[in-house]
Structures are given as C-alpha cells and as structure tokens.
Coordinates of C-alpha atoms and ligand atoms in Angstrom, one line a residue:
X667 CA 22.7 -10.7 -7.9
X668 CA 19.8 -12.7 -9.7
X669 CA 16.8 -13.3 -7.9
X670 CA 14.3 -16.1 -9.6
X671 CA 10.5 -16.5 -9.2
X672 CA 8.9 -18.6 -6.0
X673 CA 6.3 -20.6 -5.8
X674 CA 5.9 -20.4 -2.3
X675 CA 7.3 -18.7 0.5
X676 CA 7.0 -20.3 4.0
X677 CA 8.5 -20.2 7.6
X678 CA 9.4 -18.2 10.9
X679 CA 12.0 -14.8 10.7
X680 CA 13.1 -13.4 13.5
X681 CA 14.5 -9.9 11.8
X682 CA 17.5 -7.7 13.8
X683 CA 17.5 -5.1 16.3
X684 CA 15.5 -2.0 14.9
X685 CA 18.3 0.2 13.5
X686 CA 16.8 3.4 15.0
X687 CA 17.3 2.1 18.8
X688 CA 20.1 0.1 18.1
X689 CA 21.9 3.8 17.2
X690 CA 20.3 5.7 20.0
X691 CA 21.2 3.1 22.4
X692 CA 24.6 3.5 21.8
X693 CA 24.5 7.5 21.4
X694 CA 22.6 8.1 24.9
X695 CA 24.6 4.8 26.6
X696 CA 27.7 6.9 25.8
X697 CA 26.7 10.3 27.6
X698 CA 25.6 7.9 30.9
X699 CA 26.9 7.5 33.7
X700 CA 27.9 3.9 34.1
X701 CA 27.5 1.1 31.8
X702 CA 24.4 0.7 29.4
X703 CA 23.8 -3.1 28.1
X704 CA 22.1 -3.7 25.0
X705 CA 21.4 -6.7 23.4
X706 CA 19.8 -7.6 20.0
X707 CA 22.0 -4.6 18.9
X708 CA 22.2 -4.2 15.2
X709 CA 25.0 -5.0 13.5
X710 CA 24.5 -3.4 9.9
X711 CA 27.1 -1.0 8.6
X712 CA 25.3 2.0 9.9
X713 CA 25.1 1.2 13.7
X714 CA 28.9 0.0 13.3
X715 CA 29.5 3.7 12.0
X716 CA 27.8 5.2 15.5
X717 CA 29.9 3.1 17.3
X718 CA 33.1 3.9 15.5
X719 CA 32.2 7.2 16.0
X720 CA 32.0 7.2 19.8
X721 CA 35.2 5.4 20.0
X722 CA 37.1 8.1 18.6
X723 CA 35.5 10.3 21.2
X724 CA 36.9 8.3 23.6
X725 CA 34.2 5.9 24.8
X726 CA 35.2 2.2 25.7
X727 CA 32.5 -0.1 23.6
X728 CA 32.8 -3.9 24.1
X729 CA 31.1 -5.9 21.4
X730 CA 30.3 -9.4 21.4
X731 CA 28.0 -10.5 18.8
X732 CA 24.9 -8.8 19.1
X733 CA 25.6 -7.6 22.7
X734 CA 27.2 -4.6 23.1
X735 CA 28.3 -2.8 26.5
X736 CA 28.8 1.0 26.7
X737 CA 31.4 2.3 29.3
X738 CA 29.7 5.7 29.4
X739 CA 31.6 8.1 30.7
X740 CA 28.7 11.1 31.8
X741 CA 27.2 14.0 30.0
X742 CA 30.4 15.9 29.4
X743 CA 32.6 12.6 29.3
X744 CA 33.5 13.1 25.7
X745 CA 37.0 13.8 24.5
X746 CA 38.0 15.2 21.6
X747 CA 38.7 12.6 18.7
X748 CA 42.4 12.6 17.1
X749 CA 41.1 12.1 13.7
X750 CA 37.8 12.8 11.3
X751 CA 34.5 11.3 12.4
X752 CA 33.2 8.9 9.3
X753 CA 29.3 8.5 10.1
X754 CA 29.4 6.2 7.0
X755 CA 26.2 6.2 5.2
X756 CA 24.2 6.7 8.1
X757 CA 21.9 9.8 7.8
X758 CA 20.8 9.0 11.9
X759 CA 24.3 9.0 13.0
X760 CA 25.4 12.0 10.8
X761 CA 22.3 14.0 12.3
X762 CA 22.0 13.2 16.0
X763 CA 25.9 12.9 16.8
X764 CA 26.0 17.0 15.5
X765 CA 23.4 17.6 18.4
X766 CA 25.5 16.3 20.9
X767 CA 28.8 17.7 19.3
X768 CA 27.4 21.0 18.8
X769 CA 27.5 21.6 23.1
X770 CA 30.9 19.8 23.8
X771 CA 34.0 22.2 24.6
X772 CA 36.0 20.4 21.3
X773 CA 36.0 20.7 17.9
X774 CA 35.1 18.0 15.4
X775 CA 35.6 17.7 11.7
X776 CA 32.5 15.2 10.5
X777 CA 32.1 13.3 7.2
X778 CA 30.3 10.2 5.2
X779 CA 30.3 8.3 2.3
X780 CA 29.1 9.8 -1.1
X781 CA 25.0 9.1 -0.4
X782 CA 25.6 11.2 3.1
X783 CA 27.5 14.1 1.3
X784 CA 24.4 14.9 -0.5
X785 CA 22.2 14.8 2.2
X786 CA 20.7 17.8 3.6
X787 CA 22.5 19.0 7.1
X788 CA 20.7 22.4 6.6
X789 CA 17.5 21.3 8.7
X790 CA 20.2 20.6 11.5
X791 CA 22.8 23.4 11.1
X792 CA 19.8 25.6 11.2
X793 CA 18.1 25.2 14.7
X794 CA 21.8 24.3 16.1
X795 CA 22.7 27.9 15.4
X796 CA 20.2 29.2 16.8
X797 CA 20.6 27.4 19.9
X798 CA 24.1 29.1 19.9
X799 CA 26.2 26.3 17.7
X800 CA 28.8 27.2 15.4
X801 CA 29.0 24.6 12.8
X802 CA 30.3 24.9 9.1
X803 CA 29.7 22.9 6.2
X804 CA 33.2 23.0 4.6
X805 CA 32.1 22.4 0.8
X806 CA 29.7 25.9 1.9
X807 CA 26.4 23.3 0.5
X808 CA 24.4 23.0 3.7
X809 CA 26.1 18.8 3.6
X810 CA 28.8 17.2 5.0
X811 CA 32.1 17.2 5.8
X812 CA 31.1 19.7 8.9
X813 CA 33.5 21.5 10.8
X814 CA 31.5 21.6 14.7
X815 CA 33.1 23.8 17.2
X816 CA 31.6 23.1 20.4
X817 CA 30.0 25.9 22.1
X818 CA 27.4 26.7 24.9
X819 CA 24.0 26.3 24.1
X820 CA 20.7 28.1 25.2
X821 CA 17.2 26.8 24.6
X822 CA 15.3 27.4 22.2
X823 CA 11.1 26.8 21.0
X824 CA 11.6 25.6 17.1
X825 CA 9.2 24.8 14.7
X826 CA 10.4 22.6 12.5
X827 CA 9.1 22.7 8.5
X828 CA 9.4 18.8 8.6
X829 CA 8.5 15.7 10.3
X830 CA 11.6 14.0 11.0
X831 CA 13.2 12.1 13.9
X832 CA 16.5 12.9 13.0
X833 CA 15.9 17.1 13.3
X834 CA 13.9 16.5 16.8
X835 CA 16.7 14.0 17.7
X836 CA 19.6 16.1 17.0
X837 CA 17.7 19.5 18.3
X838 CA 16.7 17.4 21.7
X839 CA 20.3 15.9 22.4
X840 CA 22.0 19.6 22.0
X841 CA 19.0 20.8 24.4
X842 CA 20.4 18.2 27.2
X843 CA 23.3 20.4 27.3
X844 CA 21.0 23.8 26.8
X845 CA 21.0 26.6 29.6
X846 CA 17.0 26.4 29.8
X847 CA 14.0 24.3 28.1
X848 CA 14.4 23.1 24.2
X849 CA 11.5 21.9 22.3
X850 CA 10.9 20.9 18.9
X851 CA 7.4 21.1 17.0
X852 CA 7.1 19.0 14.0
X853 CA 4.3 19.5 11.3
X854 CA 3.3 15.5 11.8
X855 CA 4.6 13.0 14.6
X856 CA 7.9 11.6 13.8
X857 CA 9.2 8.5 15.4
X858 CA 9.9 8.7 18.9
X859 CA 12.6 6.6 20.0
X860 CA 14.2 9.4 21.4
X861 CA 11.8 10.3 23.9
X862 CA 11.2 7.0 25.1
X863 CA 14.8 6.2 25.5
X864 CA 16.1 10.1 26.7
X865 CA 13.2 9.2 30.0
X866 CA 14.3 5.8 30.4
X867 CA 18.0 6.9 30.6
X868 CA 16.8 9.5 33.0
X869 CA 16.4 12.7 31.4
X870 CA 13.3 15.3 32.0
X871 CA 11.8 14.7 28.1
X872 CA 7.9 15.3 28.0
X873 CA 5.2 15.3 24.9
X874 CA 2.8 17.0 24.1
X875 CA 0.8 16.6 20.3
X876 CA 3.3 17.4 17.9
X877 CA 5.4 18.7 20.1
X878 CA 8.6 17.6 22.1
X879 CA 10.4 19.5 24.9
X880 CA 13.9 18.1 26.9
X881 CA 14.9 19.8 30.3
X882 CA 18.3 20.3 30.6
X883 CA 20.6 19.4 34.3
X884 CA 19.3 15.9 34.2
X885 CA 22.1 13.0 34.3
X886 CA 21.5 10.1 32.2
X887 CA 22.3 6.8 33.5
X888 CA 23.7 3.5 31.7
X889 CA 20.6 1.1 31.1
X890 CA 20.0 -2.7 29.8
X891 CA 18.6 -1.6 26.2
X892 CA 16.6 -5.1 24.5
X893 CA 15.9 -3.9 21.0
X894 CA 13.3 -5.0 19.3
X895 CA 13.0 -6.7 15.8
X896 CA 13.4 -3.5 13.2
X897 CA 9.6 -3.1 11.8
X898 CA 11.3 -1.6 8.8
X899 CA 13.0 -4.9 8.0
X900 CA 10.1 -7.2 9.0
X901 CA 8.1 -4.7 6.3
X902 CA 9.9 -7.2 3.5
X903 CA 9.0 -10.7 5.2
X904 CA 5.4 -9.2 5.3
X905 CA 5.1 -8.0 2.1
X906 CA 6.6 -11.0 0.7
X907 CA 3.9 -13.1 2.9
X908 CA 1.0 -11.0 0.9
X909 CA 2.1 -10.9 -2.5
X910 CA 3.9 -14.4 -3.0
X911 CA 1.0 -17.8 -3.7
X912 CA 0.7 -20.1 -1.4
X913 CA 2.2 -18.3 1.4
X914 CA 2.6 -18.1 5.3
X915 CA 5.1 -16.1 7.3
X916 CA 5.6 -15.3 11.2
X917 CA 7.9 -12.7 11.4
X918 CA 8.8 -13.1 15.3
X919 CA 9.7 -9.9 18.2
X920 CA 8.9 -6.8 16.0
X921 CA 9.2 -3.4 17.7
X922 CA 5.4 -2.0 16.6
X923 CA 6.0 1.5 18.3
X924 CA 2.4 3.7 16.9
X925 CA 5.1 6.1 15.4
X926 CA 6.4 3.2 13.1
X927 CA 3.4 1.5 12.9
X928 CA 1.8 2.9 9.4
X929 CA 3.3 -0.2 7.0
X930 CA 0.8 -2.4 9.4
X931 CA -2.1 0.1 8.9
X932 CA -1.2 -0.1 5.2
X933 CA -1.5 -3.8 5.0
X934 CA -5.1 -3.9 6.3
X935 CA -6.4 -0.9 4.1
X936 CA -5.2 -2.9 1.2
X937 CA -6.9 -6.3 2.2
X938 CA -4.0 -8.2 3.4
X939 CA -4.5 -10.8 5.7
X940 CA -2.2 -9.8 8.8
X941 CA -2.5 -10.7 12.9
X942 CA -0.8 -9.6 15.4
X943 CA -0.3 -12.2 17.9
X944 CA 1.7 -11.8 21.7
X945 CA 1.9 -7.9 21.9
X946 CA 3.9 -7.0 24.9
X947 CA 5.7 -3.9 26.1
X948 CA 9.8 -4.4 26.4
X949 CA 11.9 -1.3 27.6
X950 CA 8.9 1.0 26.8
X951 CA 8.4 -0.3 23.4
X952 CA 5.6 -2.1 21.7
X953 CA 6.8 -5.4 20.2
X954 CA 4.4 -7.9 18.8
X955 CA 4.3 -11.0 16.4
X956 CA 3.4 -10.5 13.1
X957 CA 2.0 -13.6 11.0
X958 CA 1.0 -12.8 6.9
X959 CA -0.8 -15.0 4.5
X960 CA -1.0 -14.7 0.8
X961 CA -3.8 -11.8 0.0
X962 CA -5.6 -10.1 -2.3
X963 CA -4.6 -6.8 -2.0
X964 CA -6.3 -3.4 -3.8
X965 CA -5.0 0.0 -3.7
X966 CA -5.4 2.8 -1.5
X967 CA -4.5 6.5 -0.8
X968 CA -1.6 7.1 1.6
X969 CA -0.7 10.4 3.1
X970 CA -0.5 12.9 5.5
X971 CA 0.3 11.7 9.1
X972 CA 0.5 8.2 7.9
X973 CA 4.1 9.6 5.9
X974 CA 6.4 9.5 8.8
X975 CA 4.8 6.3 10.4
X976 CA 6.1 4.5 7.2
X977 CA 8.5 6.6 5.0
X978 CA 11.3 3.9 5.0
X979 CA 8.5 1.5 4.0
X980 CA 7.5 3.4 1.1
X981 CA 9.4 1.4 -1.6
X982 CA 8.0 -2.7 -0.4
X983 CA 4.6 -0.3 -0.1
X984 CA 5.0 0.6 -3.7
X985 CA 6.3 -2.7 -4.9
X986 CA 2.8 -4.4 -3.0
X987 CA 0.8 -1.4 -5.0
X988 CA 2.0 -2.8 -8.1
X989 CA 0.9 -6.1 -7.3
X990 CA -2.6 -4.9 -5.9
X991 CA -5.7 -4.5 -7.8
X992 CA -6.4 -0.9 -9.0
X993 CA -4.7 2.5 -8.1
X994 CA -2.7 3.9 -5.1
X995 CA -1.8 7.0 -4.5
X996 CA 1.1 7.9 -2.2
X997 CA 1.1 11.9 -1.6
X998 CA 3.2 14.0 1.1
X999 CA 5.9 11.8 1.0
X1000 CA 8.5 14.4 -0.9
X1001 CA 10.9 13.5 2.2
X1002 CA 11.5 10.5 0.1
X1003 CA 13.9 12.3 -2.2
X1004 CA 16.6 12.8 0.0
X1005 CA 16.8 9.2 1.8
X1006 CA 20.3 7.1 0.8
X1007 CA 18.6 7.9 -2.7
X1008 CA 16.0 9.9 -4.2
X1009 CA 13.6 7.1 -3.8
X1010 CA 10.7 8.2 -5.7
X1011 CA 12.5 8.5 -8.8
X1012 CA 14.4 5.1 -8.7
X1013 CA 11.2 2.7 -7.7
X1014 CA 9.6 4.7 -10.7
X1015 CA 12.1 3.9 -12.8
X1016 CA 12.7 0.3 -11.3
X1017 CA 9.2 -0.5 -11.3
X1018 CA 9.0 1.3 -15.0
X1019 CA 11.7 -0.9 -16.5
X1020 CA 9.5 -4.3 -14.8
X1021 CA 6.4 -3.7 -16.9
X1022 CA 4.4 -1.6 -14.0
X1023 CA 2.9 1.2 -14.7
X1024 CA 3.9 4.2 -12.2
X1025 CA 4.1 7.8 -12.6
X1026 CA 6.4 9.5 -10.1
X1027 CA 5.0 12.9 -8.2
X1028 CA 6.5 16.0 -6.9
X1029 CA 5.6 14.3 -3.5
X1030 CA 4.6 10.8 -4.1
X1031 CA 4.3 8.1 -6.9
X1032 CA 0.5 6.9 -8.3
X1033 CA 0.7 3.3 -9.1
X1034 CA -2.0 1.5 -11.4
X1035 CA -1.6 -2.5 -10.0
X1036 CA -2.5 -5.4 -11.6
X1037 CA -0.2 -5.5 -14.2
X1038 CA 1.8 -8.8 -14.4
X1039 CA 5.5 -8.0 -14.5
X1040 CA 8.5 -8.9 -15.5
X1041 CA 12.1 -9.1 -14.6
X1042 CA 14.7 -6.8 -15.5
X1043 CA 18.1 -5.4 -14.6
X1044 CA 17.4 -2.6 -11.4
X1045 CA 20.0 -0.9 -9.9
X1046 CA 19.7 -0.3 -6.2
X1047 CA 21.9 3.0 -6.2
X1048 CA 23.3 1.6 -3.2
X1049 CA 21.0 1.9 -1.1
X1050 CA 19.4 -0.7 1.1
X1051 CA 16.2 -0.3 1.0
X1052 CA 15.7 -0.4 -3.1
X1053 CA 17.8 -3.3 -3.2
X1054 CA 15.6 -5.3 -0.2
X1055 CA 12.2 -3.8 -1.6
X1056 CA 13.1 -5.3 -5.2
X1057 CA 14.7 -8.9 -3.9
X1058 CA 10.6 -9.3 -2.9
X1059 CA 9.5 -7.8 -6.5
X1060 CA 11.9 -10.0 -7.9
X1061 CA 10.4 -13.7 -6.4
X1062 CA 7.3 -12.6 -8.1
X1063 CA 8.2 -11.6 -11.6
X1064 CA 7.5 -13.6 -14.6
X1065 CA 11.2 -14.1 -15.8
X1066 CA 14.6 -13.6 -13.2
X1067 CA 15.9 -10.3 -11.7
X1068 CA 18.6 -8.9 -11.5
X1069 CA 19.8 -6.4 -9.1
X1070 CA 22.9 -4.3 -9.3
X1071 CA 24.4 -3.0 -5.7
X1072 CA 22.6 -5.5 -4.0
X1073 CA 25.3 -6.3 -1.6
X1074 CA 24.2 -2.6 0.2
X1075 CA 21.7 -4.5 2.1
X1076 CA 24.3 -4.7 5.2
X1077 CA 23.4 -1.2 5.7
X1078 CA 20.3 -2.5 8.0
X1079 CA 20.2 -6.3 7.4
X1080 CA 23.4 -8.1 7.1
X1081 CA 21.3 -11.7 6.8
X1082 CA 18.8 -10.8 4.6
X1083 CA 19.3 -13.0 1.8
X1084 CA 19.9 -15.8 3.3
X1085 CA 16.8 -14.9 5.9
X1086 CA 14.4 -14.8 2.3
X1087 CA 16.0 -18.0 0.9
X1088 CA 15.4 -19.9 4.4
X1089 CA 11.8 -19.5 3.3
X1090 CA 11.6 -19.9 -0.3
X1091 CA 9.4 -23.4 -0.6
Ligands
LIG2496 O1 19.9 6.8 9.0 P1 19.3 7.0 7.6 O2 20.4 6.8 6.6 O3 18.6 8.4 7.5 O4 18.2 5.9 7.5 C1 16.8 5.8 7.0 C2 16.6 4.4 6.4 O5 16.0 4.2 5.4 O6 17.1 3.5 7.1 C3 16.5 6.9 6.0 F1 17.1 6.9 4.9 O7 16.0 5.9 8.1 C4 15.7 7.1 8.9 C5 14.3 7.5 8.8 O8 13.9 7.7 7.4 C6 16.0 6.8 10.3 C7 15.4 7.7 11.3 C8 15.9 7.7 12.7 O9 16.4 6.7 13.2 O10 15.7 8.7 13.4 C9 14.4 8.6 10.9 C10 13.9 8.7 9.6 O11 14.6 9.8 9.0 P2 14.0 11.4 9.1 O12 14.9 12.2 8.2 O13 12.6 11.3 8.7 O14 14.2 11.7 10.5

C-alpha cells in the first residue's frame, strides 16, 4: 500500500472497542453464569480468534455486528474441544485462555500463527506449574503449540520478573479455580483490565501496589460489558493530530484507564497540544474525549513505570520522536522485542531507511528528531502496529510510502484506513 503526503488532517474518529476488554469480555462472559452482553466489541482478527476459541469449548456466542452475547455456561461449564484451539496471532488470547485451561478436567492441544509460535509461553508455563499445571510445549521451546492437561490447582504468591497483563491475567484466571489465595507481583503496574472486570463479574480480586491477589469459590456472573474506544488505536489519530500542519482531530469515547494512560502523558511532556474533554466512568473504566492540534513537539526521556502504560504505543511514540525537536530516549522497554515483532529493531530499521536518525538499544531506541524524512519501502512484518504507526509517518514524508503487509492492520483496527483517509483535508 502507498501512502502520500497531507497537507492537513481534519475531523471526528470514533476508534473500536479497546482490544484488551473486548477479549476479556468474552473470556470471563464465558465462565459466567448466565448471559454477558457486550457491545462496542472488537471485531479485529484477534478478538475473532478468542471467540473461535470458546466455541470449540462449547460456549454458544451470538454475534451481531459489534454486539456480541455470551451464553456462559459457569465456572466449570467448559467442554472439551473436538479439535486444536487456533489463538491466531493473538498473544492475549494465547496467554490468558492457558490460565483457564490449565484447571479444567480436559485436555487441550493450543496453537497460533507463525508471529505467536515465537512468542515466549515460558513466563506462563512457569507460574502455571507451579500452581500444579501440567502443560507441555510440544516443539520442547518454551512456545506454542501447547499440549494443557487440565489439572487441580493450588495457590500460589508469585513474583513475576515482568510487568505484563498477560502473566497476571493468565496467573489470576488459573487462581479462580485454585484451592486457596493466588497473587501475582509484578516489577511495574501492568494494565488492569482484569481486575476491574474479574470484580465486576463477581469474583473476590483485590490490589494492592504492584500486587494483585484473586480468591477462589466466587461465581462469576454474565454482565452488559460497553467497551470503550481502544487508547492504543486512538494513539495514531493523536499522533497524526500533532505531527501533520494545519491540523485538528477529536478522537471521540476513548477508554483512558491510568494503566494505559502513558501515550497521553507522553504527549504533554513533548509539548503537544492535547485536552481531554467529557471524562466519565463507564463499567468501571475511564473513557474521555481526546481532541489534538498540530504541535511543536521536543524530545523526552521515557522509562520505567511509564513502559507498561504505553508499550503498544511505543512505535507512533517513536515515529512522533522523529518528528520532534532534539533527542528522546526510550529505555526499559526490552518487552518490545517479543510483541507480533521485535519492535525495536524494525522501527529502527524502518525509521533508518526514511532518513531518521535512530539507534536501537538493548532495551529502547534513542532518536535524534528534527530530521526531515523521506519516503521509502517499510515492511510491517505483519504486524499491526508497524504497519498503523508508519501509515502516520508516511502522510508526513517528503516523497510517498510504501508499506509492505499493510493489510495486518485488521489485527486491532479493521477500518483504519479508511478511518485516516475520512480525515485527510
Ligand atoms: O495480544 P497481543 O498480540 O500480545 O497484543 C499486543 C498488541 O500490540 O496489541 C502486544 F503485542 O498487546 C498486548 C500488550 O502488549 C495486550 C495485553 C493484554 O490485553 O493483556 C497486554 C500487553 O502485553 P503484555 O505481554 O505486556 O502483557
């Protein structure tokens, strides 16, 4: 796909359902009792996948554009699927459907796509097993396929080496099913759509700092799930607001949870010129308009708890550094190399081949903006966020764009091109 230079980008976006509660809703509405609703529901690739998943375990999903109703069938409602469970290339799905698995009395053979083969399941398979799961990765690589035989599981207090959802997620949902307390400590707070959902579904899930912790004996029951606009696809409207001339955007209904929040913190370091307008709280979530305006931004230092507040941003925050005046430094974001690609390495070769000048890290990137760049041929190695972060690069280059793969993009955002062309000017 080419993408040519804009003049000026100008209008109202109302993004998707934020991919991370569009999943959980889903996962948890499929352990209730009784029927969950959800509407806004996502329907990239990935969320497909979670539902596709549950179906084979025997739960009855009715879909109707973006409302989707779960026939959820309890706790220990699952049945065991007749054939292999495809998560796709969804690392959420791949990670927090082996939690539940890991305690049902069946046994599951798991896979995904080529990207989710790679992925590490180790930080899963780990804490699972010591919780009492017996779970085998068949290649013998710590990755998918996985063989899961369901087993009982006991609590257990783990302390996990990274901050990620996905390990407290997965470690949480095999607790629901533990024979005493589970908790999870995590080096920096991760998102924590889990929590808020687990309570609101009627599970015993308190926190505490950096630390989690899920009673077990609790029954969930089916909710009406609204899910907010994704913050990690509003991220590309806003960027594109600050770095395009002449430009005004309201990105309309975005989930601003304080563990997603960081790409709006980001923003106003740098000098962008960002409100938040009609902040409300919907289903225990934060939501808020966001309206951007062409700005003058200048480099920063990101790091430390900031990382998991923004770690999906990372590439749009690296592709705004380029455009910014002077350097910014992105450290203790090493998670980035095992996302749907090693995403340090291709937004330093990306940027790299556009004229920028970039220097990868072993945990970051250091950018030097200001440069004017160019456009050139990018591959997104499949994987949506490159190819989303580089359509905004690519309005602002000095010649066209071109990316290869860019059709991945219905991972998380189905509409997005023709969302960005409804505002080009
Ligand atoms: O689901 P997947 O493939 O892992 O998706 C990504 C993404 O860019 O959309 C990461 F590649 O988002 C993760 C995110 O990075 C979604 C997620 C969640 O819903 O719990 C948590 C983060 O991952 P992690 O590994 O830090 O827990």
């Amino acid at each position: 796909m080419f993408i040519n230079p804009v003049n000026s980008l100008k209008g109202i976006i109302t993004v998707p359902g934020d991919k991370s509660i569009s999943h959980r809703a889903v996962m948890f509405g499929s352990i209730a009792e009784g029927v969950t609703e959800v509407t806004n529901f996502l329907r990239g690739a990935d969320c497909l996948s979670t539902i596709d998943c549950f179906r084979k375990l025997g739960i009855y999903i009715e879909e109707k554009d973006s409302i989707i109703r779960i026939h959820g069938k309890g706790l220990h409602g699952l049945s065991m699927p007749h054939s292999i469970l495809d998560t796709g290339n969804s690392g959420t799905t791949t990670r927090l459907i082996t939690g539940i698995l890991s305690a049902q009395d069946f046994d599951v053979h798991l896979t995904g796509d080529e990207s989710i083969q790679k992925r590490p399941m180790g930080r899963i398979i780990d804490p699972l097993s010591q919780m009492g799961a017996d779970i085998v990765s068949e290649q013998n690589n710590q990755c998918a396929p996985l063989h899961i035989h369901g087993r009982p599981l006991h609590g257990i207090h783990y302390t996990s080496p990274v901050a990620s959802a996905q390990v407290k997620s997965s470690i949480l949902l095999a607790g629901l099913y533990a024979d005493s307390e589970t908790s999870v400590t995590e080096p920096y707070l991760s998102r924590n759509h889990t929590e808020i959902m687990l309570n609101y579904f009627g599970a015993q899930v308190t926190s505490h700092n950096t630390t989690a912790s899920v009673l077990p004996g609790n029954l969930l029951f089916g909710q009406k799930v609204d899910v907010p606009g994704d913050i990690s696809s509003a991220a590309y409207f806003l960027a594109a607001g600050l770095i395009t001339p002449n430009s005004e955007i309201l990105v309309k209904n975005v989930g601003i949870n304080p563990t997603r929040d960081g790409i709006i913190e980001v923003i106003q370091k740098m000098g962008g010129k960002l409100k938040l307008e009609n902040v409300r709280t919907e289903n225990g979530e934060l939501v808020s308009d966001l309206l951007v305006s062409t700005s003058e931004l200048h480099g920063i230092e990101i790091g430390g708890s900031l990382i998991p507040r923004l770690i999906d941003e990372i590439p749009m925050i690296a592709i705004m550094a380029a455009f910014a005046k002077g350097k910014t430094t992105i450290k203790d974001a090493q998670e980035l190399k095992v996302k749907e690609s090693n995403r340090i390495d291709v937004c330093v070769k990306n940027l790299s081949s556009m004229g920028a000048k970039i220097e990868g890290t072993d945990d970051g990137m250091i950018i030097e903006g200001g440069y004017p760049l160019h456009g050139s041929r990018i591959e997104s190695h499949l994987d949506h966020r490159i190819a989303m972060s580089f359509a905004i690069a690519g309005l602002n280059t000095q010649t066209r764009l071109e990316i290869i793969g860019a059709d991945c993009v219905s991972i998380s955002y189905p509409g997005y091109y023709r969302d960005l062309e409804s505002l080009i000017q």
